[in-house]
């Protein structure tokens, strides 16, 4: 079992292992001739149609696995229902200079989408797709099946499924999101997101009592700070031993920092040992003793079923 699967497990660490909830990692289909690896984002969902239909959902929520944000999906689902949409895409305004890196949604005043540009060279606006979708399942299923029949398709949501739905006149809407959001698909953006946690002015508040963020507890003793150690504006996790200087950095669990060692503007992964006198500065994701625990899930899928109205007793 890989580190990712062990970390997610059954979702118990996040109280997701209830009677009517749970987490399952769905690998590519294993046939007699080996694995049929996912050919694209749409194919990843297509291969799991039978699994999804076991729950007979009315709606599915499809999410990218390399983004950091907090969103109440129930509000987006309510918007989807109110619009009687076939597809709703969460959207966020990004700096115009960066808009060409994203799928851009061109919308009417009511939020309906009339054009979808996948990473255009000259974007018409800065309303970017966040890679968060809600589909009416029956509609999505139709397009997944048709897309799989096309031998020339790259089986991608952004390149095929969404444009095909739009060209066929399906009701598609943009759901405006306000708040912290970061795509951590690169080392630079991963470093930036960790540095954001140190900034007290960031909109992603780890100390927010109304919406706590949980992670898997490594079950280690409290961190220890030596007599001559110096720590400035940093996050130090449990199990760490610090005898040197740590400045504006993030130390994951079980990190050892030796005497006269200096860590500055860096991210140090679990179990790493920084020896006496070593100097680590800027954009350093160092990891030695065990594999990193970064999640890299292509897509997560939630199945949503309409609540049946209770019959009134006669």
Tab-separated table of C-alpha atoms in Angstrom:
chain	number	residue	atom	x	y	z
A	1	UNK	CA	0.000	0.000	0.000
A	2	UNK	CA	1.389	3.414	-0.963
A	3	UNK	CA	1.915	6.317	1.458
A	4	UNK	CA	-1.056	8.194	-0.028
A	5	UNK	CA	-3.452	5.315	0.620
A	6	UNK	CA	-2.158	4.793	4.162
A	7	UNK	CA	-2.551	8.495	4.912
A	8	UNK	CA	-6.143	8.685	3.652
A	9	UNK	CA	-7.167	5.275	4.943
A	10	UNK	CA	-10.908	4.977	5.532
A	11	UNK	CA	-11.232	8.651	6.451
A	12	UNK	CA	-11.304	7.816	10.155
A	13	UNK	CA	-8.872	10.625	10.984
A	14	UNK	CA	-11.461	13.100	9.699
A	15	UNK	CA	-14.574	11.374	11.131
A	16	UNK	CA	-15.651	10.255	7.660
A	17	UNK	CA	-16.051	6.558	8.459
A	18	UNK	CA	-19.713	6.710	9.449
A	19	UNK	CA	-22.713	4.556	8.559
A	20	UNK	CA	-23.514	6.598	5.455
A	21	UNK	CA	-20.098	8.030	4.652
A	22	UNK	CA	-16.571	6.922	3.978
A	23	UNK	CA	-13.492	7.294	1.787
A	24	UNK	CA	-12.300	4.863	-0.861
A	25	UNK	CA	-9.287	5.130	-3.133
A	26	UNK	CA	-10.250	3.814	-6.585
A	27	UNK	CA	-7.260	2.533	-8.576
A	28	UNK	CA	-7.404	2.024	-12.360
A	29	UNK	CA	-9.259	-1.058	-13.547
A	30	UNK	CA	-7.220	-4.238	-13.232
A	31	UNK	CA	-7.843	-6.655	-16.101
A	32	UNK	CA	-6.347	-10.015	-17.023
A	33	UNK	CA	-3.767	-8.227	-19.175
A	34	UNK	CA	-2.785	-5.714	-16.480
A	35	UNK	CA	-4.049	-2.310	-15.404
A	36	UNK	CA	-6.032	-0.083	-17.739
A	37	UNK	CA	-4.461	3.174	-16.574
A	38	UNK	CA	-6.561	6.323	-16.526
A	39	UNK	CA	-6.183	8.029	-19.907
A	40	UNK	CA	-7.472	11.390	-18.710
A	41	UNK	CA	-9.586	13.082	-16.060
A	42	UNK	CA	-12.849	12.127	-17.764
A	43	UNK	CA	-11.722	8.524	-18.283
A	44	UNK	CA	-10.938	8.273	-14.558
A	45	UNK	CA	-14.612	8.921	-13.823
A	46	UNK	CA	-15.799	6.761	-16.733
A	47	UNK	CA	-13.926	3.721	-15.415
A	48	UNK	CA	-15.776	4.089	-12.112
A	49	UNK	CA	-19.307	4.539	-13.459
A	50	UNK	CA	-20.416	1.203	-12.008
A	51	UNK	CA	-19.071	2.157	-8.596
A	52	UNK	CA	-20.846	5.533	-8.667
A	53	UNK	CA	-24.138	4.000	-9.759
A	54	UNK	CA	-24.140	1.670	-6.768
A	55	UNK	CA	-25.214	4.757	-4.817
A	56	UNK	CA	-27.767	5.916	-7.419
A	57	UNK	CA	-26.805	9.619	-7.059
A	58	UNK	CA	-28.685	12.590	-8.451
A	59	UNK	CA	-25.554	14.753	-8.436
A	60	UNK	CA	-21.798	14.225	-8.313
A	61	UNK	CA	-19.162	16.650	-7.075
A	62	UNK	CA	-15.795	16.307	-8.821
A	63	UNK	CA	-12.748	17.945	-7.251
A	64	UNK	CA	-9.082	18.336	-8.059
A	65	UNK	CA	-6.781	16.824	-5.443
A	66	UNK	CA	-3.932	19.355	-5.553
A	67	UNK	CA	-5.748	22.500	-4.418
A	68	UNK	CA	-5.909	24.135	-0.985
A	69	UNK	CA	-9.094	25.965	0.003
A	70	UNK	CA	-12.149	25.814	2.258
A	71	UNK	CA	-15.585	25.627	0.633
A	72	UNK	CA	-19.053	24.657	1.786
A	73	UNK	CA	-20.128	22.435	-1.115
A	74	UNK	CA	-23.749	22.418	0.064
A	75	UNK	CA	-24.056	26.100	-0.899
A	76	UNK	CA	-22.700	25.387	-4.370
A	77	UNK	CA	-25.094	22.456	-4.690
A	78	UNK	CA	-28.047	24.688	-3.742
A	79	UNK	CA	-26.961	27.134	-6.456
A	80	UNK	CA	-26.749	24.255	-8.949
A	81	UNK	CA	-30.302	23.162	-8.120
A	82	UNK	CA	-31.714	26.702	-8.239
A	83	UNK	CA	-30.262	27.185	-11.727
A	84	UNK	CA	-31.515	23.774	-12.875
A	85	UNK	CA	-28.012	23.309	-14.243
A	86	UNK	CA	-26.449	20.321	-15.928
A	87	UNK	CA	-23.033	21.522	-14.745
A	88	UNK	CA	-21.847	24.151	-12.280
A	89	UNK	CA	-18.198	25.225	-12.165
A	90	UNK	CA	-16.657	27.063	-9.217
A	91	UNK	CA	-14.878	30.200	-10.410
A	92	UNK	CA	-12.384	32.602	-8.890
A	93	UNK	CA	-11.048	35.903	-10.166
A	94	UNK	CA	-7.285	35.689	-10.712
A	95	UNK	CA	-4.767	38.392	-11.699
A	96	UNK	CA	-5.172	39.141	-15.407
A	97	UNK	CA	-1.471	38.479	-15.948
A	98	UNK	CA	-1.976	34.871	-14.773
A	99	UNK	CA	-5.340	34.220	-16.462
A	100	UNK	CA	-3.766	32.380	-19.416
A	101	UNK	CA	-2.709	29.579	-17.022
A	102	UNK	CA	-6.326	28.645	-16.304
A	103	UNK	CA	-9.507	27.572	-17.993
A	104	UNK	CA	-11.453	30.838	-18.380
A	105	UNK	CA	-15.245	31.080	-18.049
A	106	UNK	CA	-16.974	33.758	-20.097
A	107	UNK	CA	-20.403	34.333	-18.572
A	108	UNK	CA	-23.649	36.270	-18.978
A	109	UNK	CA	-25.065	38.510	-16.257
A	110	UNK	CA	-27.010	35.620	-14.705
A	111	UNK	CA	-23.821	33.573	-14.351
A	112	UNK	CA	-24.611	31.236	-17.248
A	113	UNK	CA	-21.538	30.216	-19.230
A	114	UNK	CA	-21.531	30.991	-22.947
A	115	UNK	CA	-17.879	30.212	-23.660
A	116	UNK	CA	-15.127	28.122	-22.098
A	117	UNK	CA	-11.501	28.858	-23.036
A	118	UNK	CA	-8.917	26.299	-21.904
A	119	UNK	CA	-5.749	28.289	-21.073
A	120	UNK	CA	-6.212	30.984	-23.772
A	121	UNK	CA	-3.253	33.076	-24.917
A	122	UNK	CA	-5.398	36.224	-24.763
A	123	UNK	CA	-8.110	35.701	-22.127
A	124	UNK	CA	-11.266	37.833	-22.372
A	125	UNK	CA	-11.618	38.055	-18.597
A	126	UNK	CA	-10.050	36.773	-15.384
A	127	UNK	CA	-12.815	34.428	-14.154
A	128	UNK	CA	-10.910	31.166	-13.815
A	129	UNK	CA	-12.231	27.656	-13.329
A	130	UNK	CA	-11.163	26.215	-9.977
A	131	UNK	CA	-11.479	22.610	-11.165
A	132	UNK	CA	-14.482	22.109	-8.864
A	133	UNK	CA	-17.543	20.761	-10.658
A	134	UNK	CA	-21.062	19.706	-9.751
A	135	UNK	CA	-22.837	17.655	-12.402
A	136	UNK	CA	-26.327	16.297	-12.660
A	137	UNK	CA	-25.294	12.652	-12.855
A	138	UNK	CA	-27.575	11.517	-15.687
A	139	UNK	CA	-26.210	14.262	-17.926
A	140	UNK	CA	-22.586	13.636	-17.051
A	141	UNK	CA	-22.977	9.906	-17.592
A	142	UNK	CA	-24.242	10.493	-21.153
A	143	UNK	CA	-21.236	12.644	-22.053
A	144	UNK	CA	-18.714	10.280	-20.435
A	145	UNK	CA	-20.062	7.329	-22.457
A	146	UNK	CA	-20.038	9.314	-25.730
A	147	UNK	CA	-16.550	10.666	-25.047
A	148	UNK	CA	-15.196	7.166	-24.450
A	149	UNK	CA	-16.456	6.109	-27.902
A	150	UNK	CA	-14.348	8.814	-29.597
A	151	UNK	CA	-10.911	7.343	-30.482
A	152	UNK	CA	-9.501	10.840	-31.003
A	153	UNK	CA	-10.535	12.143	-27.585
A	154	UNK	CA	-7.967	12.906	-24.879
A	155	UNK	CA	-10.713	12.044	-22.352
A	156	UNK	CA	-10.290	15.314	-20.500
A	157	UNK	CA	-12.942	17.420	-18.761
A	158	UNK	CA	-11.487	20.747	-19.835
A	159	UNK	CA	-10.783	19.759	-23.434
A	160	UNK	CA	-13.776	17.549	-24.264
A	161	UNK	CA	-16.557	17.114	-21.691
A	162	UNK	CA	-17.151	20.760	-20.791
A	163	UNK	CA	-16.865	22.146	-24.370
A	164	UNK	CA	-19.141	19.368	-25.672
A	165	UNK	CA	-21.792	20.138	-23.081
A	166	UNK	CA	-21.578	23.845	-23.882
A	167	UNK	CA	-21.788	23.276	-27.655
A	168	UNK	CA	-24.907	21.158	-27.141
A	169	UNK	CA	-26.641	23.949	-25.262
A	170	UNK	CA	-26.596	22.367	-21.805
A	171	UNK	CA	-27.321	24.688	-18.878
A	172	UNK	CA	-23.917	25.534	-17.404
A	173	UNK	CA	-23.265	28.098	-14.678
A	174	UNK	CA	-20.303	29.648	-12.862
A	175	UNK	CA	-20.407	29.683	-9.064
A	176	UNK	CA	-18.388	32.646	-7.772
A	177	UNK	CA	-16.047	31.793	-4.911
A	178	UNK	CA	-14.377	34.254	-2.555
A	179	UNK	CA	-11.643	33.148	-0.215
A	180	UNK	CA	-8.239	31.509	-0.124
A	181	UNK	CA	-7.430	29.123	-2.970
A	182	UNK	CA	-4.078	27.803	-4.127
A	183	UNK	CA	-3.176	25.323	-6.832
A	184	UNK	CA	-0.196	23.384	-5.433
A	185	UNK	CA	0.674	21.509	-8.591
A	186	UNK	CA	4.238	22.889	-8.577
A	187	UNK	CA	7.033	23.022	-5.984
A	188	UNK	CA	6.919	26.838	-6.025
A	189	UNK	CA	3.185	26.995	-5.290
A	190	UNK	CA	3.526	24.326	-2.569
A	191	UNK	CA	6.224	26.435	-0.898
A	192	UNK	CA	4.074	29.560	-1.207
A	193	UNK	CA	1.054	27.878	0.375
A	194	UNK	CA	3.108	26.755	3.367
A	195	UNK	CA	4.524	30.252	3.773
A	196	UNK	CA	0.962	31.603	3.667
A	197	UNK	CA	0.194	29.639	6.830
A	198	UNK	CA	2.830	31.627	8.684
A	199	UNK	CA	1.320	34.942	7.567
A	200	UNK	CA	-1.259	36.032	10.177
A	201	UNK	CA	-3.058	38.099	7.524
A	202	UNK	CA	-3.823	35.130	5.259
A	203	UNK	CA	-7.493	34.283	4.759
A	204	UNK	CA	-6.781	30.585	5.433
A	205	UNK	CA	-6.904	30.528	9.231
A	206	UNK	CA	-5.754	27.290	10.884
A	207	UNK	CA	-7.046	28.598	14.241
A	208	UNK	CA	-10.596	29.221	13.044
A	209	UNK	CA	-12.755	27.536	15.704
A	210	UNK	CA	-15.818	27.579	13.462
A	211	UNK	CA	-14.108	25.554	10.726
A	212	UNK	CA	-11.184	23.495	11.910
A	213	UNK	CA	-8.751	21.802	9.542
A	214	UNK	CA	-7.833	18.264	10.586
A	215	UNK	CA	-4.841	16.174	9.600
A	216	UNK	CA	-3.672	12.731	10.575
A	217	UNK	CA	-2.006	12.763	13.985
A	218	UNK	CA	1.497	11.218	13.883
A	219	UNK	CA	1.178	10.416	17.635
A	220	UNK	CA	4.481	11.906	18.748
A	221	UNK	CA	5.552	13.702	21.938
A	222	UNK	CA	5.440	17.531	22.087
A	223	UNK	CA	8.234	19.379	20.313
A	224	UNK	CA	11.340	20.288	22.310
A	225	UNK	CA	13.298	23.560	22.100
A	226	UNK	CA	16.878	23.602	23.413
A	227	UNK	CA	18.455	26.292	25.629
A	228	UNK	CA	20.322	27.984	22.771
A	229	UNK	CA	17.663	27.495	20.109
A	230	UNK	CA	15.969	30.450	18.408
A	231	UNK	CA	12.611	30.203	16.629
A	232	UNK	CA	11.060	33.156	14.838
A	233	UNK	CA	7.671	33.242	13.091
A	234	UNK	CA	7.582	29.529	12.271
A	235	UNK	CA	5.338	26.471	12.562
A	236	UNK	CA	6.932	23.619	14.522
A	237	UNK	CA	5.055	20.310	14.638
A	238	UNK	CA	5.048	17.627	17.324
A	239	UNK	CA	8.020	15.355	17.686
A	240	UNK	CA	10.517	18.039	16.586
A	241	UNK	CA	13.765	18.743	18.431
A	242	UNK	CA	15.228	22.188	17.805
A	243	UNK	CA	18.698	23.155	19.050
A	244	UNK	CA	19.603	25.624	16.279
A	245	UNK	CA	17.926	28.616	14.593
A	246	UNK	CA	14.616	28.400	12.723
A	247	UNK	CA	13.364	31.528	10.963
A	248	UNK	CA	10.141	31.875	8.933
A	249	UNK	CA	9.911	28.163	8.206
A	250	UNK	CA	7.619	25.147	8.544
A	251	UNK	CA	8.881	22.021	10.307
A	252	UNK	CA	6.768	18.894	9.841
A	253	UNK	CA	6.635	16.190	12.511
A	254	UNK	CA	9.755	14.487	13.843
A	255	UNK	CA	12.307	16.972	12.443
A	256	UNK	CA	15.672	17.304	14.218
A	257	UNK	CA	17.614	20.600	13.993
A	258	UNK	CA	21.136	20.399	15.398
A	259	UNK	CA	23.158	23.013	17.270
A	260	UNK	CA	24.277	26.043	15.228
A	261	UNK	CA	22.159	24.812	12.304
A	262	UNK	CA	20.178	27.500	10.458
A	263	UNK	CA	16.853	26.981	8.688
A	264	UNK	CA	15.419	30.000	6.913
A	265	UNK	CA	12.402	30.419	4.569
A	266	UNK	CA	12.149	26.650	4.188
A	267	UNK	CA	9.812	23.672	4.454
A	268	UNK	CA	11.259	20.597	6.153
A	269	UNK	CA	9.376	17.341	5.626
A	270	UNK	CA	8.645	14.653	8.278
A	271	UNK	CA	11.532	12.835	9.937
A	272	UNK	CA	14.272	14.960	8.385
A	273	UNK	CA	17.505	15.437	10.343
A	274	UNK	CA	19.409	18.718	9.941
A	275	UNK	CA	22.853	18.140	11.409
A	276	UNK	CA	24.920	20.521	13.544
A	277	UNK	CA	26.085	23.602	11.634
A	278	UNK	CA	24.066	22.870	8.478
A	279	UNK	CA	22.477	25.834	6.677
A	280	UNK	CA	19.189	25.483	4.776
A	281	UNK	CA	17.727	28.560	3.077
A	282	UNK	CA	14.788	29.350	0.809
A	283	UNK	CA	12.602	26.943	-1.122
A	284	UNK	CA	14.069	23.821	0.438
A	285	UNK	CA	11.697	20.864	0.736
A	286	UNK	CA	14.085	18.450	2.374
A	287	UNK	CA	13.181	14.879	3.134
A	288	UNK	CA	15.435	12.020	4.120
A	289	UNK	CA	14.075	9.279	6.343
A	290	UNK	CA	10.683	8.423	4.817
A	291	UNK	CA	8.565	9.204	1.725
A	292	UNK	CA	6.753	12.526	1.608
A	293	UNK	CA	3.124	12.652	2.655
A	294	UNK	CA	1.877	14.966	-0.027
A	295	UNK	CA	-1.446	13.938	-1.546
A	296	UNK	CA	-1.571	13.746	-5.317
A	297	UNK	CA	-5.067	12.533	-6.135
A	298	UNK	CA	-6.183	13.299	-9.659
A	299	UNK	CA	-9.851	13.609	-8.824
A	300	UNK	CA	-12.127	13.081	-5.859
A	301	UNK	CA	-15.771	12.241	-6.443
A	302	UNK	CA	-18.722	12.718	-4.112
A	303	UNK	CA	-22.107	11.176	-4.857
A	304	UNK	CA	-25.137	13.145	-3.704
A	305	UNK	CA	-28.634	11.769	-3.463
A	306	UNK	CA	-31.809	13.815	-3.111
A	307	UNK	CA	-33.490	13.372	0.234
A	308	UNK	CA	-36.786	11.564	-0.111
A	309	UNK	CA	-39.749	13.445	1.269
A	310	UNK	CA	-41.278	11.701	4.247
A	311	UNK	CA	-44.823	10.581	3.699
A	312	UNK	CA	-47.294	12.233	5.995
A	313	UNK	CA	-49.027	9.882	8.353
A	314	UNK	CA	-52.722	9.580	7.750
